[in-house]
mmCIF file of C-alpha atoms in Angstrom:
data_model
loop_
_atom_site.group_PDB
_atom_site.id
_atom_site.type_symbol
_atom_site.label_atom_id
_atom_site.label_comp_id
_atom_site.label_asym_id
_atom_site.label_seq_id
_atom_site.Cartn_x
_atom_site.Cartn_y
_atom_site.Cartn_z
ATOM 1 C CA UNK A 670 0.000 0.000 0.000
ATOM 2 C CA UNK A 671 1.370 3.429 -0.851
ATOM 3 C CA UNK A 672 0.524 6.407 1.313
ATOM 4 C CA UNK A 673 0.969 10.144 1.030
ATOM 5 C CA UNK A 674 0.725 12.659 3.810
ATOM 6 C CA UNK A 675 0.641 16.357 4.632
ATOM 7 C CA UNK A 676 0.257 17.606 8.181
ATOM 8 C CA UNK A 677 1.076 20.235 10.756
ATOM 9 C CA UNK A 678 0.471 17.980 13.731
ATOM 10 C CA UNK A 679 3.717 16.661 15.229
ATOM 11 C CA UNK A 680 3.226 12.977 15.978
ATOM 12 C CA UNK A 681 4.768 11.450 19.068
ATOM 13 C CA UNK A 682 6.010 7.899 19.216
ATOM 14 C CA UNK A 683 3.881 5.528 21.210
ATOM 15 C CA UNK A 684 6.013 4.737 24.188
ATOM 16 C CA UNK A 685 6.099 1.083 25.162
ATOM 17 C CA UNK A 686 6.627 0.259 28.810
ATOM 18 C CA UNK A 687 8.289 -2.921 29.904
ATOM 19 C CA UNK A 688 5.651 -5.204 31.273
ATOM 20 C CA UNK A 689 6.208 -7.086 34.493
ATOM 21 C CA UNK A 690 3.541 -9.555 33.518
ATOM 22 C CA UNK A 691 4.338 -11.122 30.139
ATOM 23 C CA UNK A 692 0.758 -12.331 29.760
ATOM 24 C CA UNK A 693 -0.638 -8.823 29.694
ATOM 25 C CA UNK A 694 0.981 -8.024 26.345
ATOM 26 C CA UNK A 695 2.140 -4.593 25.324
ATOM 27 C CA UNK A 696 1.685 -1.683 27.694
ATOM 28 C CA UNK A 697 1.746 1.876 26.387
ATOM 29 C CA UNK A 698 2.358 5.077 28.281
ATOM 30 C CA UNK A 699 -0.484 7.461 27.435
ATOM 31 C CA UNK A 700 0.344 11.040 26.460
ATOM 32 C CA UNK A 701 -1.029 13.511 28.986
ATOM 33 C CA UNK A 702 -1.690 17.194 29.392
ATOM 34 C CA UNK A 703 -1.700 18.531 32.952
ATOM 35 C CA UNK A 704 -3.462 21.775 33.758
ATOM 36 C CA UNK A 705 -3.810 23.677 36.960
ATOM 37 C CA UNK A 706 -6.989 25.609 37.484
ATOM 38 C CA UNK A 707 -7.789 27.823 40.420
ATOM 39 C CA UNK A 708 -9.377 25.041 42.450
ATOM 40 C CA UNK A 709 -8.242 21.798 40.754
ATOM 41 C CA UNK A 710 -5.637 19.975 38.700
ATOM 42 C CA UNK A 711 -6.930 18.482 35.437
ATOM 43 C CA UNK A 712 -5.276 15.611 33.556
ATOM 44 C CA UNK A 713 -6.200 14.625 29.985
ATOM 45 C CA UNK A 714 -4.786 11.252 28.876
ATOM 46 C CA UNK A 715 -4.949 9.830 25.342
ATOM 47 C CA UNK A 716 -6.070 6.204 25.490
ATOM 48 C CA UNK A 717 -7.466 5.305 22.082
ATOM 49 C CA UNK A 718 -9.543 2.121 22.177
ATOM 50 C CA UNK A 719 -10.208 2.346 25.907
ATOM 51 C CA UNK A 720 -13.715 2.953 27.255
ATOM 52 C CA UNK A 721 -15.182 3.820 30.640
ATOM 53 C CA UNK A 722 -15.551 0.060 31.209
ATOM 54 C CA UNK A 723 -11.884 -0.767 30.662
ATOM 55 C CA UNK A 724 -10.260 2.234 32.343
ATOM 56 C CA UNK A 725 -9.260 1.969 35.958
ATOM 57 C CA UNK A 726 -8.174 4.951 38.050
ATOM 58 C CA UNK A 727 -6.809 4.422 41.541
ATOM 59 C CA UNK A 728 -5.529 6.737 44.186
ATOM 60 C CA UNK A 729 -3.746 5.141 47.074
ATOM 61 C CA UNK A 730 -1.342 6.770 49.522
ATOM 62 C CA UNK A 731 -0.775 9.716 47.221
ATOM 63 C CA UNK A 732 -0.038 7.530 44.165
ATOM 64 C CA UNK A 733 -2.447 8.052 41.281
ATOM 65 C CA UNK A 734 -2.476 5.247 38.707
ATOM 66 C CA UNK A 735 -4.287 5.318 35.381
ATOM 67 C CA UNK A 736 -4.640 2.085 33.513
ATOM 68 C CA UNK A 737 -6.706 0.434 30.843
ATOM 69 C CA UNK A 738 -6.656 -3.202 29.929
ATOM 70 C CA UNK A 739 -7.497 -3.867 26.334
ATOM 71 C CA UNK A 740 -8.783 -7.230 25.271
ATOM 72 C CA UNK A 741 -6.735 -8.490 22.357
ATOM 73 C CA UNK A 742 -9.050 -8.510 19.383
ATOM 74 C CA UNK A 743 -8.560 -11.732 17.456
ATOM 75 C CA UNK A 744 -7.480 -10.910 13.929
ATOM 76 C CA UNK A 745 -10.264 -12.405 11.870
ATOM 77 C CA UNK A 746 -8.934 -10.916 8.675
ATOM 78 C CA UNK A 747 -5.561 -10.757 7.005
ATOM 79 C CA UNK A 748 -3.448 -7.843 8.166
ATOM 80 C CA UNK A 749 -2.095 -5.984 5.156
ATOM 81 C CA UNK A 750 -0.483 -3.104 6.957
ATOM 82 C CA UNK A 751 0.005 -2.228 10.613
ATOM 83 C CA UNK A 752 1.305 0.940 12.225
ATOM 84 C CA UNK A 753 -0.095 0.503 15.706
ATOM 85 C CA UNK A 754 -0.752 -2.382 18.026
ATOM 86 C CA UNK A 755 -3.440 -2.811 20.611
ATOM 87 C CA UNK A 756 -2.306 -3.011 24.166
ATOM 88 C CA UNK A 757 -2.906 -1.767 27.644
ATOM 89 C CA UNK A 758 -2.125 1.646 29.088
ATOM 90 C CA UNK A 759 -0.366 2.516 32.317
ATOM 91 C CA UNK A 760 0.875 5.701 33.893
ATOM 92 C CA UNK A 761 1.334 6.851 37.449
ATOM 93 C CA UNK A 762 1.662 10.187 39.194
ATOM 94 C CA UNK A 763 2.729 11.052 42.699
ATOM 95 C CA UNK A 764 0.283 13.576 44.130
ATOM 96 C CA UNK A 765 1.056 16.096 46.788
ATOM 97 C CA UNK A 766 -1.176 16.020 49.838
ATOM 98 C CA UNK A 767 -3.036 19.173 48.866
ATOM 99 C CA UNK A 768 -5.395 17.137 46.640
ATOM 100 C CA UNK A 769 -8.828 16.339 48.005
ATOM 101 C CA UNK A 770 -8.683 12.582 47.285
ATOM 102 C CA UNK A 771 -12.366 12.025 48.055
ATOM 103 C CA UNK A 772 -13.456 14.524 45.406
ATOM 104 C CA UNK A 773 -11.414 13.187 42.433
ATOM 105 C CA UNK A 774 -13.632 12.552 39.411
ATOM 106 C CA UNK A 775 -13.014 10.945 36.013
ATOM 107 C CA UNK A 776 -14.780 10.679 32.681
ATOM 108 C CA UNK A 777 -14.017 9.159 29.284
ATOM 109 C CA UNK A 778 -14.783 10.761 25.940
ATOM 110 C CA UNK A 779 -13.570 9.680 22.489
ATOM 111 C CA UNK A 780 -10.695 7.683 23.946
ATOM 112 C CA UNK A 781 -9.503 10.501 26.212
ATOM 113 C CA UNK A 782 -9.606 10.197 29.986
ATOM 114 C CA UNK A 783 -10.290 13.439 31.825
ATOM 115 C CA UNK A 784 -9.438 13.509 35.512
ATOM 116 C CA UNK A 785 -10.330 16.330 37.875
ATOM 117 C CA UNK A 786 -8.309 16.501 41.076
ATOM 118 C CA UNK A 787 -9.769 19.211 43.301
ATOM 119 C CA UNK A 788 -7.327 20.976 45.619
ATOM 120 C CA UNK A 789 -8.090 20.652 49.275
ATOM 121 C CA UNK A 790 -10.049 23.622 50.471
ATOM 122 C CA UNK A 791 -7.198 24.952 52.618
ATOM 123 C CA UNK A 792 -4.932 25.256 49.523
ATOM 124 C CA UNK A 793 -7.340 27.178 47.302
ATOM 125 C CA UNK A 794 -6.615 30.831 46.828
ATOM 126 C CA UNK A 795 -8.809 32.858 49.091
ATOM 127 C CA UNK A 796 -9.738 36.442 48.995
ATOM 128 C CA UNK A 797 -9.675 37.995 52.409
ATOM 129 C CA UNK A 798 -12.083 40.805 52.806
ATOM 130 C CA UNK A 799 -10.581 43.641 54.714
ATOM 131 C CA UNK A 800 -12.969 45.004 57.239
ATOM 132 C CA UNK A 801 -12.948 48.546 58.324
ATOM 133 C CA UNK A 802 -11.987 48.857 61.949
ATOM 134 C CA UNK B 718 8.469 3.518 36.040
ATOM 135 C CA UNK B 719 8.306 7.281 35.755
ATOM 136 C CA UNK B 720 6.696 9.191 38.562
ATOM 137 C CA UNK B 721 5.890 12.863 38.413
ATOM 138 C CA UNK B 722 4.975 15.317 41.069
ATOM 139 C CA UNK B 723 1.939 17.242 39.974
ATOM 140 C CA UNK B 724 2.777 20.436 41.766
ATOM 141 C CA UNK B 725 6.461 20.493 40.853
ATOM 142 C CA UNK B 726 7.123 18.976 37.407
ATOM 143 C CA UNK B 727 10.424 17.112 37.643
ATOM 144 C CA UNK B 728 13.481 18.626 36.002
ATOM 145 C CA UNK B 729 14.511 17.157 32.665
ATOM 146 C CA UNK B 730 16.318 13.938 33.304
ATOM 147 C CA UNK B 731 18.855 13.181 30.551
ATOM 148 C CA UNK B 732 18.799 9.456 31.373
ATOM 149 C CA UNK B 733 15.080 9.046 30.955
ATOM 150 C CA UNK B 734 15.102 9.408 27.172
ATOM 151 C CA UNK B 735 17.997 6.988 26.867
ATOM 152 C CA UNK B 736 16.338 4.483 29.186
ATOM 153 C CA UNK B 737 13.077 4.516 27.280
ATOM 154 C CA UNK B 738 14.956 4.064 24.007
ATOM 155 C CA UNK B 739 16.748 1.073 25.493
ATOM 156 C CA UNK B 740 13.463 -0.318 26.728
ATOM 157 C CA UNK B 741 11.922 0.089 23.306
ATOM 158 C CA UNK B 742 14.848 -1.646 21.620
ATOM 159 C CA UNK B 743 14.667 -4.494 24.107
ATOM 160 C CA UNK B 744 10.960 -4.751 23.594
ATOM 161 C CA UNK B 745 11.186 -4.903 19.816
ATOM 162 C CA UNK B 746 14.017 -7.463 20.036
ATOM 163 C CA UNK B 747 11.790 -9.893 21.904
ATOM 164 C CA UNK B 748 8.594 -9.106 20.053
ATOM 165 C CA UNK B 749 7.443 -11.764 17.628
ATOM 166 C CA UNK B 750 7.824 -10.235 14.199
ATOM 167 C CA UNK B 751 4.817 -11.007 12.054
ATOM 168 C CA UNK B 752 6.398 -9.298 9.080
ATOM 169 C CA UNK B 753 3.567 -6.777 8.739
ATOM 170 C CA UNK B 754 4.153 -4.390 11.615
ATOM 171 C CA UNK B 755 5.683 -1.135 10.396
ATOM 172 C CA UNK B 756 6.356 0.310 13.802
ATOM 173 C CA UNK B 757 5.285 3.634 15.137
ATOM 174 C CA UNK B 758 6.631 5.968 12.489
ATOM 175 C CA UNK B 759 6.345 9.725 12.441
ATOM 176 C CA UNK B 760 2.939 9.831 10.825
ATOM 177 C CA UNK B 761 -0.478 10.921 12.058
ATOM 178 C CA UNK B 762 -2.863 9.263 12.543
ATOM 179 C CA UNK B 763 -1.534 5.713 12.910
ATOM 180 C CA UNK B 764 -3.557 3.218 10.894
ATOM 181 C CA UNK B 765 -4.005 -0.525 10.525
ATOM 182 C CA UNK B 766 -5.388 -2.175 7.412
ATOM 183 C CA UNK B 767 -7.066 -5.560 7.276
ATOM 184 C CA UNK B 768 -8.415 -7.392 4.260
ATOM 185 C CA UNK B 769 -11.139 -9.956 3.808
ATOM 186 C CA UNK B 770 -12.626 -11.381 0.594
ATOM 187 C CA UNK B 771 -15.376 -8.733 0.710
ATOM 188 C CA UNK B 772 -13.238 -5.723 1.413
ATOM 189 C CA UNK B 773 -10.904 -3.774 3.651
ATOM 190 C CA UNK B 774 -11.131 -2.452 7.182
ATOM 191 C CA UNK B 775 -9.008 0.611 7.917
ATOM 192 C CA UNK B 776 -8.746 1.739 11.530
ATOM 193 C CA UNK B 777 -7.078 4.944 12.729
ATOM 194 C CA UNK B 778 -6.236 6.089 16.258
ATOM 195 C CA UNK B 779 -7.772 9.551 16.689
ATOM 196 C CA UNK B 780 -8.352 10.071 20.420
ATOM 197 C CA UNK B 781 -10.042 13.309 21.337
ATOM 198 C CA UNK B 782 -10.861 14.170 17.727
ATOM 199 C CA UNK B 783 -14.531 14.894 17.235
ATOM 200 C CA UNK B 784 -16.164 13.044 14.304
ATOM 201 C CA UNK B 785 -17.197 16.498 13.030
ATOM 202 C CA UNK B 786 -13.525 17.343 12.554
ATOM 203 C CA UNK B 787 -12.700 14.221 10.514
ATOM 204 C CA UNK B 788 -13.290 13.973 6.804
ATOM 205 C CA UNK B 789 -13.042 10.791 4.742
ATOM 206 C CA UNK B 790 -13.093 10.708 0.974
ATOM 207 C CA UNK B 791 -12.833 7.760 -1.386
ATOM 208 C CA UNK B 792 -12.027 7.821 -5.048
ATOM 209 C CA UNK B 793 -11.347 4.634 -6.958
ATOM 210 C CA UNK B 794 -8.873 2.779 -4.757
ATOM 211 C CA UNK B 795 -7.651 5.847 -2.847
ATOM 212 C CA UNK B 796 -8.918 6.657 0.637
ATOM 213 C CA UNK B 797 -8.095 10.077 2.093
ATOM 214 C CA UNK B 798 -8.369 10.901 5.796
ATOM 215 C CA UNK B 799 -8.066 14.492 6.824
ATOM 216 C CA UNK B 800 -9.029 16.713 9.690
ATOM 217 C CA UNK B 801 -8.092 18.761 12.673
ATOM 218 C CA UNK B 802 -7.168 17.763 16.156
ATOM 219 C CA UNK B 803 -8.183 20.725 18.283
ATOM 220 C CA UNK B 804 -6.875 20.992 21.809
ATOM 221 C CA UNK B 805 -7.486 24.358 23.378
ATOM 222 C CA UNK B 806 -7.228 25.309 26.999
ATOM 223 C CA UNK B 807 -8.403 28.617 28.440
ATOM 224 C CA UNK B 808 -4.932 29.621 29.572
ATOM 225 C CA UNK B 809 -4.778 32.877 31.423
ATOM 226 C CA UNK B 810 -7.957 33.030 33.440
ATOM 227 C CA UNK B 811 -6.410 31.302 36.431
ATOM 228 C CA UNK B 812 -5.371 28.245 34.367
ATOM 229 C CA UNK B 813 -1.769 27.154 33.872
ATOM 230 C CA UNK B 814 -0.480 24.310 31.679
ATOM 231 C CA UNK B 815 2.164 22.247 33.477
ATOM 232 C CA UNK B 816 2.655 19.500 30.919
ATOM 233 C CA UNK B 817 1.716 19.405 27.257
ATOM 234 C CA UNK B 818 2.300 16.094 25.484
ATOM 235 C CA UNK B 819 -0.860 15.761 23.418
ATOM 236 C CA UNK B 820 -0.316 17.269 19.997
ATOM 237 C CA UNK B 821 -2.815 19.238 17.973
ATOM 238 C CA UNK B 822 -3.074 20.500 14.419
ATOM 239 C CA UNK B 823 -4.224 19.448 10.995
ATOM 240 C CA UNK B 824 -3.533 16.110 9.323
ATOM 241 C CA UNK B 825 -4.081 14.510 5.960
ATOM 242 C CA UNK B 826 -3.161 11.015 4.802
ATOM 243 C CA UNK B 827 -4.045 9.233 1.589
ATOM 244 C CA UNK B 828 -3.929 5.470 1.158
ATOM 245 C CA UNK B 829 -3.787 3.643 -2.127
ATOM 246 C CA UNK B 830 -5.489 0.287 -1.574
ATOM 247 C CA UNK B 831 -4.772 -2.769 -3.714
ATOM 248 C CA UNK B 832 -8.193 -2.671 -5.403
ATOM 249 C CA UNK B 833 -11.149 -0.396 -6.083
ATOM 250 C CA UNK B 834 -13.689 0.416 -3.369
ATOM 251 C CA UNK B 835 -17.463 0.271 -3.681
ATOM 252 C CA UNK B 836 -17.920 3.900 -2.619
ATOM 253 C CA UNK B 837 -21.702 3.607 -2.122
ATOM 254 C CA UNK B 838 -21.328 0.724 0.335
ATOM 255 C CA UNK B 839 -18.451 2.184 2.391
ATOM 256 C CA UNK B 840 -19.151 2.957 6.055
ATOM 257 C CA UNK B 841 -17.350 4.949 8.731
ATOM 258 C CA UNK B 842 -17.767 4.792 12.496
ATOM 259 C CA UNK B 843 -16.021 6.356 15.455
ATOM 260 C CA UNK B 844 -15.769 4.738 18.863
ATOM 261 C CA UNK B 845 -13.479 5.308 21.860
ATOM 262 C CA UNK B 846 -11.186 7.487 19.790
ATOM 263 C CA UNK B 847 -10.746 4.923 17.009
ATOM 264 C CA UNK B 848 -12.087 5.588 13.521
ATOM 265 C CA UNK B 849 -13.130 2.473 11.617
ATOM 266 C CA UNK B 850 -13.720 2.502 7.866
ATOM 267 C CA UNK B 851 -15.420 -0.523 6.334
ATOM 268 C CA UNK B 852 -14.540 -0.447 2.653
ATOM 269 C CA UNK B 853 -16.179 -3.154 0.503
ATOM 270 C CA UNK B 854 -14.363 -3.970 -2.716
ATOM 271 C CA UNK B 855 -16.136 -3.013 -5.893
ATOM 272 C CA UNK B 856 -17.884 -6.119 -7.304
ATOM 273 C CA UNK B 857 -15.354 -6.396 -10.125
ATOM 274 C CA UNK B 858 -12.480 -6.631 -7.632
ATOM 275 C CA UNK B 859 -13.944 -9.443 -5.501
ATOM 276 C CA UNK B 860 -12.680 -12.978 -5.930
ATOM 277 C CA UNK B 861 -15.112 -15.177 -7.818
ATOM 278 C CA UNK B 862 -15.412 -18.916 -7.925
ATOM 279 C CA UNK B 863 -15.347 -20.021 -11.546
ATOM 280 C CA UNK B 864 -17.172 -23.227 -12.237
ATOM 281 C CA UNK B 865 -15.280 -25.579 -14.496
ATOM 282 C CA UNK B 866 -17.368 -27.134 -17.178
ATOM 283 C CA UNK B 867 -16.750 -30.725 -18.139
ATOM 284 C CA UNK B 868 -17.225 -31.762 -21.717
#
């Protein structure tokens, strides 16, 4: 198959992580964007092929782990050309203790995981009203 | 495994890039080579192509790209995928970007398939950030069983 291409998007290589469990197949490290808003941190992670049913987010002792296990789809047809492989995703982040762990929320849309990590109330910027004496 | 502190992004570690390259080399050395895998080359989006007797199935990884921003056109045996990956954050109003790995911009790839496509019967769907094109071969390009007459 011949292909031609024009683009302005700069592709990144899919980074393969070494897997401790050889049965789980390939594990990719999802690309992420990390934003800080006034009252929360927001993480967007690219996980094409993963759905809300296969993504697992855990927060334990300040360690946030994102993972998705993808079922290997049996190749029913002949593969003519392959640029990507299916696999699982894994990435972890160490959180500081100013995150309100109980209020962390996650949603999946079009293969992108969006995580909201609200700051604990004491760390949010506050405006102190100055009272007249 | 890499760990990052959310509040203080770690300084650039010169060993990390080298380590991940080593890991990738090790991984590919032990990976069964099926002779078809091209590897993750510098193209966007990455695609896989499968063939059956009836046609082709082309899948492309397009996470976070809205179906409205993807355009597919087919002419003869050429399939063209183009579109925009828009990632915009309201930076300024109290929002700061600490890490930016997800790339955005326009893309366009054209694929010349081995045989003609039945344009009317082609279908496209988008699920979990993966675009799937089902591309039936035009009737003339499908394999046919030829009965042998005996005399």
